[in-house]
Amino acid sequence: MQDKRFYITTPIYYPSGNPHIGHCYTTVACDSIARYKRMQGFDVMFLTGTDEHGQKIEEKAKADGITPKEYVDIKVAEFKKLWEYMNISYDRYIRTTDDYHVKAVQTIFNRLYEKGYIYKGEYTGKYCTPCESFWTQSQLDENGCCPECHREVKEAKEEAYFFKMSPFADRIEALLRDTDYLRPKYRAQELINNFIKPGLEDLCVSRTSFKWGIPVTFDDKHVVYVWIDALSNYITALGYENERYDDYKTYWPADVHMVAKDIMRFHAIIWPAMLMALEEPLPKHLAVHGWITFNGEKMSKSLGNVVDPFILGQRYGADSIRYHIMREMALGADSSFSNEVMINRINTDLANGLGNLVSRTVAMVDKYFGGTLPTEREAGEFDDDLIAKATALRAKTDELVDLTQLNNALAEIFTVVSRANKYIDETMPWVLGKDESKKARLASVLYNLLETIRIISTLLSPFMPTDMPKVFEQIGAKDEHISYENAGKFGVLPLDVTVKRGEIIFPRIDVDKEIDELNKIIGENAPKTEDDGFTPPEVQPEITIDDFAKIDIRVAQVRECEKVKKSKKLLCLQLDDGMGGRQVVSGIAEWYKPEDLVGKKVMIIANLKPVKLCGVESNGMICAADDKDGGAVVIFPDQDLPNGAKVR
Ligand code: ME8
């Protein structure tokens, strides 16, 4: 018998700021899967929540003059408001400050200690405060900074408890190498090479340097380090080691944990090790997606309100935003967010594609039959292909949802939208409508379209739960017609179905006007410099204007760009500098893909002495600014300038 229970989780988010579109992605993706599984008849548990302990929260609360609990209460309300707005159907919301979780984590910590997997030691290492992570020297990036956020780390030493990782190394390696636990699979090798092959290091699991955490019961100087606290949420929320819930037996092991790549290591290595130590079953899948980036950077809280999901949702509808972010993000890869791409996608897929299909079909049923189809039918050319594509769709979306490839599932659904629009062009109902003897054929054409729309909108409902009921209403589909079972069949609507013309579900957006409006909003809501968390580096010793005149900065255009072989950091650019061209090597590969740069105008230091980098000659340097996280942002002129123009 098929296992009819399904457990899916998002990460529990840090409520150290307001939620943004990045948090929306994981939550909306999990929500869509949860809804899809419920539609398939699964008994679903969908968990989300907030990870509320740690130094960062303690510091933020202090800065605001309130207690950490008061601080997280305010922020959690923001998260919950957004989830309501985005129509997130979570079954359970865990807060790591909930009493039952605190007690369960203490029991887990004690059990690991009693089993000898946790021991006391002293930690000396490089500590990144924003990430609350200790790193070893070899893990730091090339600038000696945090490998996750690239900010400065500080030397830190403290008495701490450690979790022994080495006993689990072989089993974790096998889990990553031989099973499809980690999706996409290509990320597994990266983890094996970077963390397991060099020897799994024991994990520091307690802190004495701050207080806002779960106290270690047998040593009250210590609070539990955030990852043991945070990762345990997936089981405590089901009732593991607590009386609050009693769902552990029903739902564990989880079917899908979904996270972004920044916390992949914790979920792919540390979480399985913890469960192995507790002798509990391992989750079935870890789905890792990339980051939503904005201007090449990981989107984060400090980027201003242009991507505030509330603002976008109010303007274009929560479902359009849900659709866009899920359609854009391929599992594993980053996806760059742009207002323009979003608006164009809403126009192309939703307004012109699906919206047009629904409104044209319903309008024709109205026009030619007064809103109710007659029961006579006449089959014709093109019907079989449309019907075959529509009835095959459910099996495809089932498979892709199970693989957590939601962008591909949506792409499949929209190929059927296109097929149906093409069917209108092929069958030309407006020609059939002029000929009384073709009424039965016209009724068949329109019925086939209504049926195709019913299948499409049923399968789209988990992704767009607010807008699809509007489609059902317009095509005359009643509750008994709308089900997973019926999504695999053709001929479900009654032959004499009555449609109901209604509002335009996806109005076309005026791209230029909206971009202007959004730019205005960015301007108004741009984060104030005092709270963007950036401290400018010290100004260099003074120089004269003559010193400056020695630096020849020019505008040049990128003609070609490729990665330098054997280097992760370097790109090799062929530039048109208006003076015959030149080759420049630049250490920006971490932040820019070659295709992002081709055609762009950049600024170069044109008279820098040539050097060889990784064996490749570089004649000059591309100007870039440091962002606050240590990333590089190339300076592009905001107007077209001739190649070779001098910058002063
Ligand atoms: O890491 N693009 O919390 P967090 C895509 N508390 N997804 C993004 C994103 C972006 N730009 N920014 C955030 C934590 N996310 C820990 C997790 S779990 C036991 C503890 C999403 O608030 C994505 O799901 O920093 C990522 O994994 C998560 O938010 C990190 O959220």
Tab-separated table of C-alpha atoms in Angstrom, residues 128-519:
chain	number	residue	atom	x	y	z
A	128	CYS	CA	31.716	34.885	12.503
A	129	THR	CA	29.185	36.801	14.609
A	130	PRO	CA	26.531	37.356	11.914
A	131	CYS	CA	26.539	33.655	10.974
A	132	GLU	CA	27.074	32.483	14.535
A	133	SER	CA	29.576	29.997	13.195
A	134	PHE	CA	33.052	28.983	14.171
A	135	TRP	CA	35.333	28.181	11.260
A	136	THR	CA	38.692	26.533	10.973
A	137	GLN	CA	41.521	28.378	9.256
A	138	SER	CA	41.249	26.135	6.197
A	139	GLN	CA	37.572	26.875	5.784
A	140	LEU	CA	38.003	30.664	5.586
A	141	ASP	CA	37.785	32.347	2.199
A	142	GLU	CA	40.806	33.731	0.344
A	143	ASN	CA	40.662	36.959	2.349
A	144	GLY	CA	40.619	35.093	5.634
A	145	CYS	CA	36.929	35.920	6.067
A	146	CYS	CA	33.800	33.873	6.759
A	147	PRO	CA	33.230	31.409	3.881
A	148	GLU	CA	29.452	31.909	4.112
A	149	CYS	CA	28.986	35.682	4.322
A	150	HIS	CA	32.567	36.853	3.602
A	151	ARG	CA	32.561	39.181	6.574
A	152	GLU	CA	35.427	39.490	9.035
A	153	VAL	CA	35.877	36.732	11.575
A	154	LYS	CA	37.495	37.149	14.953
A	155	GLU	CA	39.760	34.870	16.939
A	156	ALA	CA	37.731	33.384	19.748
A	157	LYS	CA	38.406	30.923	22.522
A	158	GLU	CA	35.926	29.505	24.955
A	159	GLU	CA	35.091	26.474	26.991
A	160	ALA	CA	32.545	24.571	24.969
A	161	TYR	CA	30.814	21.279	24.455
A	162	PHE	CA	31.472	19.393	21.240
A	163	PHE	CA	29.513	16.912	19.219
A	164	LYS	CA	31.653	14.046	17.912
A	165	MET	CA	31.199	13.831	14.182
A	166	SER	CA	33.824	11.257	13.230
A	167	PRO	CA	31.798	8.125	14.183
A	168	PHE	CA	29.284	9.039	11.482
A	169	ALA	CA	31.597	10.035	8.647
A	170	ASP	CA	31.344	6.786	6.670
A	171	ARG	CA	27.589	6.557	6.935
A	172	ILE	CA	27.146	10.180	5.941
A	173	GLU	CA	29.463	9.783	2.990
A	174	ALA	CA	27.411	6.770	1.847
A	175	LEU	CA	24.184	8.692	2.372
A	176	LEU	CA	25.427	11.492	0.130
A	177	ARG	CA	27.146	9.310	-2.439
A	178	ASP	CA	24.833	6.308	-2.771
A	179	THR	CA	21.341	7.637	-2.139
A	180	ASP	CA	19.258	10.450	-3.535
A	181	TYR	CA	18.942	12.106	-0.111
A	182	LEU	CA	20.527	15.286	-1.413
A	183	ARG	CA	18.948	16.979	-4.402
A	184	PRO	CA	20.423	18.066	-6.709
A	185	LYS	CA	22.871	15.218	-6.541
A	186	TYR	CA	25.835	17.170	-7.940
A	187	ARG	CA	26.071	19.061	-4.684
A	188	ALA	CA	26.852	15.858	-2.788
A	189	GLN	CA	30.356	15.511	-4.193
A	190	GLU	CA	31.143	19.091	-3.199
A	191	LEU	CA	30.285	18.248	0.421
A	192	ILE	CA	32.190	14.973	0.393
A	193	ASN	CA	35.310	16.680	-0.970
A	194	ASN	CA	35.158	19.770	1.226
A	195	PHE	CA	34.020	18.387	4.540
A	196	ILE	CA	34.151	14.602	4.725
A	197	LYS	CA	37.378	13.726	2.877
A	198	PRO	CA	39.532	16.141	4.918
A	199	GLY	CA	38.089	14.463	8.079
A	200	LEU	CA	34.858	15.556	9.704
A	201	GLU	CA	35.599	17.988	12.478
A	202	ASP	CA	33.697	17.822	15.734
A	203	LEU	CA	31.049	20.462	16.030
A	204	CYS	CA	30.989	23.041	18.777
A	205	VAL	CA	27.506	22.828	20.284
A	206	SER	CA	27.456	25.250	23.205
A	207	ARG	CA	28.322	28.848	23.978
A	208	THR	CA	29.249	30.765	27.085
A	209	SER	CA	29.649	34.155	25.411
A	210	PHE	CA	25.949	35.039	25.323
A	211	LYS	CA	22.841	34.127	27.266
A	212	TRP	CA	19.975	34.114	24.755
A	213	GLY	CA	19.779	30.403	24.161
A	214	ILE	CA	18.561	27.166	25.685
A	215	PRO	CA	20.497	26.506	28.912
A	216	VAL	CA	22.498	23.289	29.184
A	217	THR	CA	20.836	21.687	32.213
A	218	PHE	CA	23.969	20.245	33.767
A	219	ASP	CA	26.266	23.230	33.189
A	220	ASP	CA	24.428	26.515	33.414
A	221	LYS	CA	27.261	28.701	32.073
A	222	HIS	CA	26.458	27.194	28.674
A	223	VAL	CA	23.612	27.657	26.268
A	224	VAL	CA	22.974	25.163	23.483
A	225	TYR	CA	24.634	26.247	20.264
A	226	VAL	CA	22.137	27.233	17.700
A	227	TRP	CA	22.345	24.263	15.297
A	228	ILE	CA	21.384	21.576	17.816
A	229	ASP	CA	18.566	23.857	18.934
A	230	ALA	CA	17.512	24.741	15.377
A	231	LEU	CA	17.750	21.367	13.643
A	232	SER	CA	15.864	19.577	16.413
A	233	ASN	CA	12.798	21.632	15.513
A	234	TYR	CA	11.932	19.172	12.756
A	235	ILE	CA	11.250	16.469	15.325
A	236	THR	CA	10.244	18.412	18.438
A	237	ALA	CA	7.436	20.003	16.404
A	238	LEU	CA	6.026	16.493	15.990
A	239	GLY	CA	6.212	15.697	19.679
A	240	TYR	CA	9.688	14.185	19.971
A	241	GLU	CA	10.558	14.232	23.672
A	242	ASN	CA	7.571	16.376	24.566
A	243	GLU	CA	3.940	16.068	25.516
A	244	ARG	CA	2.668	18.943	23.444
A	245	TYR	CA	2.277	16.893	20.256
A	246	ASP	CA	1.938	13.245	19.463
A	247	ASP	CA	2.699	13.055	15.744
A	248	TYR	CA	6.219	11.713	15.645
A	249	LYS	CA	5.226	8.154	14.793
A	250	THR	CA	2.833	9.349	12.108
A	251	TYR	CA	5.048	11.760	10.225
A	252	TRP	CA	8.706	11.057	10.907
A	253	PRO	CA	10.872	10.593	8.845
A	254	ALA	CA	10.307	13.781	6.851
A	255	ASP	CA	9.740	13.376	3.142
A	256	VAL	CA	11.324	16.696	2.206
A	257	HIS	CA	13.386	19.278	4.043
A	258	MET	CA	13.774	22.229	1.736
A	259	VAL	CA	16.593	24.741	2.292
A	260	ALA	CA	18.833	27.101	0.330
A	261	LYS	CA	22.481	26.298	-0.296
A	262	ASP	CA	23.723	28.464	2.601
A	263	ILE	CA	22.530	25.901	5.126
A	264	MET	CA	23.014	22.779	3.031
A	265	ARG	CA	26.019	21.590	5.050
A	266	PHE	CA	24.098	21.682	8.310
A	267	HIS	CA	21.245	19.687	6.831
A	268	ALA	CA	23.337	17.267	4.792
A	269	ILE	CA	25.979	16.414	7.384
A	270	ILE	CA	25.183	17.615	10.886
A	271	TRP	CA	21.492	16.783	10.942
A	272	PRO	CA	21.974	13.183	9.741
A	273	ALA	CA	24.792	12.785	12.292
A	274	MET	CA	22.534	14.004	15.105
A	275	LEU	CA	19.801	11.599	14.072
A	276	MET	CA	22.274	8.718	13.789
A	277	ALA	CA	23.504	9.500	17.289
A	278	LEU	CA	19.921	9.539	18.553
A	279	GLU	CA	19.258	6.304	16.624
A	280	GLU	CA	16.342	7.867	14.808
A	281	PRO	CA	15.483	7.376	11.118
A	282	LEU	CA	16.887	9.838	8.592
A	283	PRO	CA	14.733	12.173	6.504
A	284	LYS	CA	14.091	10.984	2.960
A	285	HIS	CA	15.139	14.036	0.967
A	286	LEU	CA	16.937	17.295	1.342
A	287	ALA	CA	16.041	19.635	-1.534
A	288	VAL	CA	18.592	22.416	-1.901
A	289	HIS	CA	17.815	25.463	-3.969
A	290	GLY	CA	19.998	28.422	-4.823
A	291	TRP	CA	19.614	32.017	-3.773
A	292	ILE	CA	17.364	34.598	-5.189
A	293	THR	CA	19.913	37.233	-6.028
A	294	PHE	CA	19.401	40.894	-6.660
A	295	ASN	CA	21.940	42.731	-8.776
A	296	GLY	CA	24.203	39.708	-8.474
A	297	GLU	CA	24.085	39.581	-4.669
A	298	LYS	CA	22.225	37.240	-2.361
A	299	MET	CA	19.018	39.018	-1.565
A	300	SER	CA	18.937	39.967	2.066
A	301	LYS	CA	17.117	42.076	4.541
A	302	SER	CA	19.024	45.266	3.907
A	303	LEU	CA	18.151	45.661	0.244
A	304	GLY	CA	15.179	47.941	0.682
A	305	ASN	CA	11.562	47.537	-0.055
A	306	VAL	CA	11.604	47.165	-3.792
A	307	VAL	CA	11.334	43.473	-3.277
A	308	ASP	CA	9.152	43.716	-0.215
A	309	PRO	CA	6.752	40.898	-0.980
A	310	PHE	CA	3.843	42.880	0.494
A	311	ILE	CA	4.381	45.700	-1.964
A	312	LEU	CA	4.761	43.371	-4.923
A	313	GLY	CA	1.745	41.329	-3.857
A	314	GLN	CA	-0.440	44.392	-3.481
A	315	ARG	CA	0.464	45.545	-6.966
A	316	TYR	CA	0.314	42.283	-8.902
A	317	GLY	CA	-1.472	39.793	-6.652
A	318	ALA	CA	0.106	37.270	-4.277
A	319	ASP	CA	-0.415	34.406	-6.741
A	320	SER	CA	1.440	36.183	-9.526
A	321	ILE	CA	4.406	36.597	-7.200
A	322	ARG	CA	4.147	32.950	-6.139
A	323	TYR	CA	4.073	31.927	-9.788
A	324	HIS	CA	7.005	34.088	-10.777
A	325	ILE	CA	9.424	33.008	-8.061
A	326	MET	CA	8.630	29.329	-8.513
A	327	ARG	CA	8.866	29.514	-12.298
A	328	GLU	CA	12.233	31.298	-12.169
A	329	MET	CA	14.139	29.101	-9.738
A	330	ALA	CA	15.653	25.840	-10.970
A	331	LEU	CA	16.517	23.463	-8.142
A	332	GLY	CA	20.114	24.001	-7.160
A	333	ALA	CA	20.820	27.107	-9.233
A	334	ASP	CA	20.614	30.756	-8.196
A	335	SER	CA	17.949	32.883	-9.747
A	336	SER	CA	18.353	36.568	-10.240
A	337	PHE	CA	15.385	38.696	-9.298
A	338	SER	CA	14.423	41.586	-11.470
A	339	ASN	CA	11.218	43.573	-11.397
A	340	GLU	CA	11.268	43.789	-15.156
A	341	VAL	CA	11.610	40.047	-15.675
A	342	MET	CA	8.832	39.493	-13.154
A	343	ILE	CA	6.444	41.891	-14.892
A	344	ASN	CA	7.248	40.477	-18.313
A	345	ARG	CA	6.654	36.973	-17.082
A	346	ILE	CA	3.312	37.903	-15.541
A	347	ASN	CA	2.340	39.513	-18.836
A	348	THR	CA	3.510	36.667	-21.050
A	349	ASP	CA	2.454	33.605	-19.089
A	350	LEU	CA	-0.438	34.819	-17.006
A	351	ALA	CA	-2.068	37.710	-18.892
A	352	ASN	CA	-1.400	36.638	-22.500
A	353	GLY	CA	-1.164	32.908	-21.918
A	354	LEU	CA	-3.555	31.578	-19.320
A	355	GLY	CA	-5.695	34.693	-18.803
A	356	ASN	CA	-6.276	35.098	-22.500
A	357	LEU	CA	-7.124	31.431	-22.931
A	358	VAL	CA	-9.763	31.601	-20.215
A	359	SER	CA	-11.291	34.910	-21.268
A	360	ARG	CA	-11.388	34.042	-24.984
A	361	THR	CA	-12.981	30.660	-24.342
A	362	VAL	CA	-15.582	31.934	-21.901
A	363	ALA	CA	-16.368	34.928	-24.130
A	364	MET	CA	-16.954	32.616	-27.112
A	365	VAL	CA	-19.285	30.321	-25.155
A	366	ASP	CA	-21.196	33.466	-24.223
A	367	LYS	CA	-21.212	34.918	-27.696
A	368	TYR	CA	-22.137	31.828	-29.694
A	369	PHE	CA	-24.322	29.960	-27.191
A	370	GLY	CA	-25.532	32.536	-24.666
A	371	GLY	CA	-23.262	31.065	-21.997
A	372	THR	CA	-24.503	27.433	-22.048
A	373	LEU	CA	-23.131	24.839	-24.473
A	374	PRO	CA	-25.598	22.716	-26.434
A	375	THR	CA	-25.148	18.951	-26.032
A	376	GLU	CA	-24.539	18.089	-29.705
A	377	ARG	CA	-20.920	17.304	-30.516
A	378	GLU	CA	-18.787	16.780	-33.572
A	379	ALA	CA	-15.189	15.650	-33.254
A	380	GLY	CA	-12.605	17.109	-35.590
A	381	GLU	CA	-8.975	17.564	-36.505
A	382	PHE	CA	-6.630	18.681	-33.684
A	383	ASP	CA	-8.905	17.346	-30.905
A	384	ASP	CA	-6.929	14.202	-30.253
A	385	ASP	CA	-3.639	15.996	-29.833
A	386	LEU	CA	-5.093	18.548	-27.409
A	387	ILE	CA	-6.904	15.887	-25.389
A	388	ALA	CA	-3.827	13.653	-25.274
A	389	LYS	CA	-1.633	16.537	-24.039
A	390	ALA	CA	-4.168	17.630	-21.446
A	391	THR	CA	-4.741	14.155	-20.031
A	392	ALA	CA	-0.995	13.360	-19.960
A	393	LEU	CA	-0.246	16.480	-17.939
A	394	ARG	CA	-1.095	15.173	-14.476
A	395	ALA	CA	1.437	12.337	-14.618
A	396	LYS	CA	4.152	14.805	-15.626
A	397	THR	CA	3.400	17.309	-12.869
A	398	ASP	CA	3.171	14.449	-10.329
A	399	GLU	CA	6.655	13.336	-11.192
A	400	LEU	CA	8.171	16.809	-11.214
A	401	VAL	CA	6.558	17.805	-7.917
A	402	ASP	CA	7.949	14.601	-6.394
A	403	LEU	CA	11.390	15.596	-7.658
A	404	THR	CA	10.842	19.125	-6.199
A	405	GLN	CA	11.360	20.560	-9.681
A	406	LEU	CA	8.572	23.082	-9.428
A	407	ASN	CA	9.823	25.324	-12.216
A	408	ASN	CA	9.662	22.364	-14.587
A	409	ALA	CA	6.208	21.356	-13.359
A	410	LEU	CA	4.982	24.879	-14.127
A	411	ALA	CA	6.716	24.840	-17.497
A	412	GLU	CA	4.864	21.607	-18.385
A	413	ILE	CA	1.533	23.121	-17.378
A	414	PHE	CA	2.219	26.165	-19.531
A	415	THR	CA	3.070	24.077	-22.585
A	416	VAL	CA	-0.527	22.862	-22.397
A	417	VAL	CA	-1.724	26.479	-22.049
A	418	SER	CA	0.160	27.269	-25.262
A	419	ARG	CA	-1.186	24.136	-26.921
A	420	ALA	CA	-4.745	25.198	-26.097
A	421	ASN	CA	-4.191	28.719	-27.418
A	422	LYS	CA	-2.806	27.182	-30.593
A	423	TYR	CA	-5.891	24.942	-30.819
A	424	ILE	CA	-8.025	28.099	-30.941
A	425	ASP	CA	-5.979	29.355	-33.881
A	426	GLU	CA	-6.168	25.956	-35.595
A	427	THR	CA	-9.904	25.392	-35.168
A	428	MET	CA	-10.904	29.018	-35.756
A	429	PRO	CA	-14.116	29.083	-33.711
A	430	TRP	CA	-14.975	32.528	-35.127
A	431	VAL	CA	-15.246	30.931	-38.591
A	432	LEU	CA	-17.302	27.996	-37.253
A	433	GLY	CA	-19.561	30.520	-35.491
A	434	LYS	CA	-20.635	32.034	-38.785
A	435	ASP	CA	-21.957	28.741	-40.143
A	436	GLU	CA	-25.171	27.334	-38.616
A	437	SER	CA	-24.273	23.779	-39.779
A	438	LYS	CA	-21.016	23.915	-37.748
A	439	LYS	CA	-22.643	24.509	-34.344
A	440	ALA	CA	-21.933	20.981	-33.078
A	441	ARG	CA	-18.303	21.285	-34.106
A	442	LEU	CA	-18.057	24.698	-32.448
A	443	ALA	CA	-19.544	23.259	-29.247
A	444	SER	CA	-16.927	20.493	-29.293
A	445	VAL	CA	-14.092	22.949	-29.759
A	446	LEU	CA	-15.256	25.127	-26.883
A	447	TYR	CA	-15.937	22.134	-24.655
A	448	ASN	CA	-12.452	20.777	-25.316
A	449	LEU	CA	-11.043	24.145	-24.355
A	450	LEU	CA	-13.074	24.321	-21.147
A	451	GLU	CA	-11.963	20.814	-20.228
A	452	THR	CA	-8.326	21.631	-20.911
A	453	ILE	CA	-8.634	24.762	-18.775
A	454	ARG	CA	-10.223	22.686	-15.996
A	455	ILE	CA	-7.264	20.283	-15.988
A	456	ILE	CA	-4.716	23.104	-16.151
A	457	SER	CA	-6.303	25.098	-13.366
A	458	THR	CA	-6.749	22.059	-11.123
A	459	LEU	CA	-3.051	21.254	-11.423
A	460	LEU	CA	-2.141	24.916	-10.964
A	461	SER	CA	-4.277	25.294	-7.825
A	462	PRO	CA	-1.557	24.217	-5.399
A	463	PHE	CA	0.745	26.852	-6.887
A	464	MET	CA	-1.842	29.613	-7.251
A	465	PRO	CA	-4.510	28.893	-4.665
A	466	THR	CA	-6.219	32.300	-4.760
A	467	ASP	CA	-6.624	32.803	-8.491
A	468	MET	CA	-7.589	29.322	-9.667
A	469	PRO	CA	-11.004	29.323	-7.954
A	470	LYS	CA	-11.780	32.409	-10.088
A	471	VAL	CA	-10.988	30.354	-13.192
A	472	PHE	CA	-13.208	27.493	-11.994
A	473	GLU	CA	-16.048	29.897	-11.499
A	474	GLN	CA	-15.715	31.340	-14.987
A	475	ILE	CA	-15.581	27.980	-16.757
A	476	GLY	CA	-18.544	26.623	-14.784
A	477	ALA	CA	-16.538	23.974	-12.872
A	478	LYS	CA	-18.223	23.012	-9.602
A	479	ASP	CA	-16.628	21.361	-6.554
A	480	GLU	CA	-17.461	17.884	-7.803
A	481	HIS	CA	-15.519	18.546	-11.025
A	482	ILE	CA	-12.427	19.823	-9.310
A	483	SER	CA	-10.259	17.047	-7.962
A	484	TYR	CA	-6.961	15.355	-8.474
A	485	GLU	CA	-8.729	12.318	-9.845
A	486	ASN	CA	-10.588	14.398	-12.411
A	487	ALA	CA	-7.381	16.168	-13.429
A	488	GLY	CA	-6.347	12.923	-15.136
A	489	LYS	CA	-9.571	12.617	-17.128
A	490	PHE	CA	-11.219	14.388	-20.037
A	491	GLY	CA	-14.995	14.854	-20.266
A	492	VAL	CA	-15.767	15.754	-16.675
A	493	LEU	CA	-17.739	18.988	-17.109
A	494	PRO	CA	-21.360	18.401	-18.112
A	495	LEU	CA	-21.968	18.636	-21.854
A	496	ASP	CA	-24.329	21.564	-21.303
A	497	VAL	CA	-21.943	23.427	-19.024
A	498	THR	CA	-22.767	27.064	-18.253
A	499	VAL	CA	-19.920	29.555	-18.051
A	500	LYS	CA	-19.876	32.811	-16.163
A	501	ARG	CA	-17.947	35.733	-17.550
A	502	GLY	CA	-16.132	37.602	-14.840
A	503	GLU	CA	-13.324	39.997	-14.073
A	504	ILE	CA	-10.053	39.765	-15.982
A	505	ILE	CA	-8.053	37.482	-13.722
A	506	PHE	CA	-4.585	38.566	-14.855
A	507	PRO	CA	-4.659	42.117	-16.187
A	508	ARG	CA	-1.782	43.145	-18.452
A	509	ILE	CA	0.762	45.321	-16.714
A	510	ASP	CA	2.225	48.416	-18.353
A	511	VAL	CA	5.904	47.541	-18.013
A	512	ASP	CA	7.431	51.016	-18.353
A	513	LYS	CA	4.958	52.652	-16.036
A	514	GLU	CA	5.365	49.991	-13.393
A	515	ILE	CA	9.158	50.045	-13.513
A	516	ASP	CA	9.028	53.820	-12.943
A	517	GLU	CA	6.647	53.345	-10.040
A	518	LEU	CA	8.759	50.623	-8.479
A	519	ASN	CA	11.867	52.732	-8.839
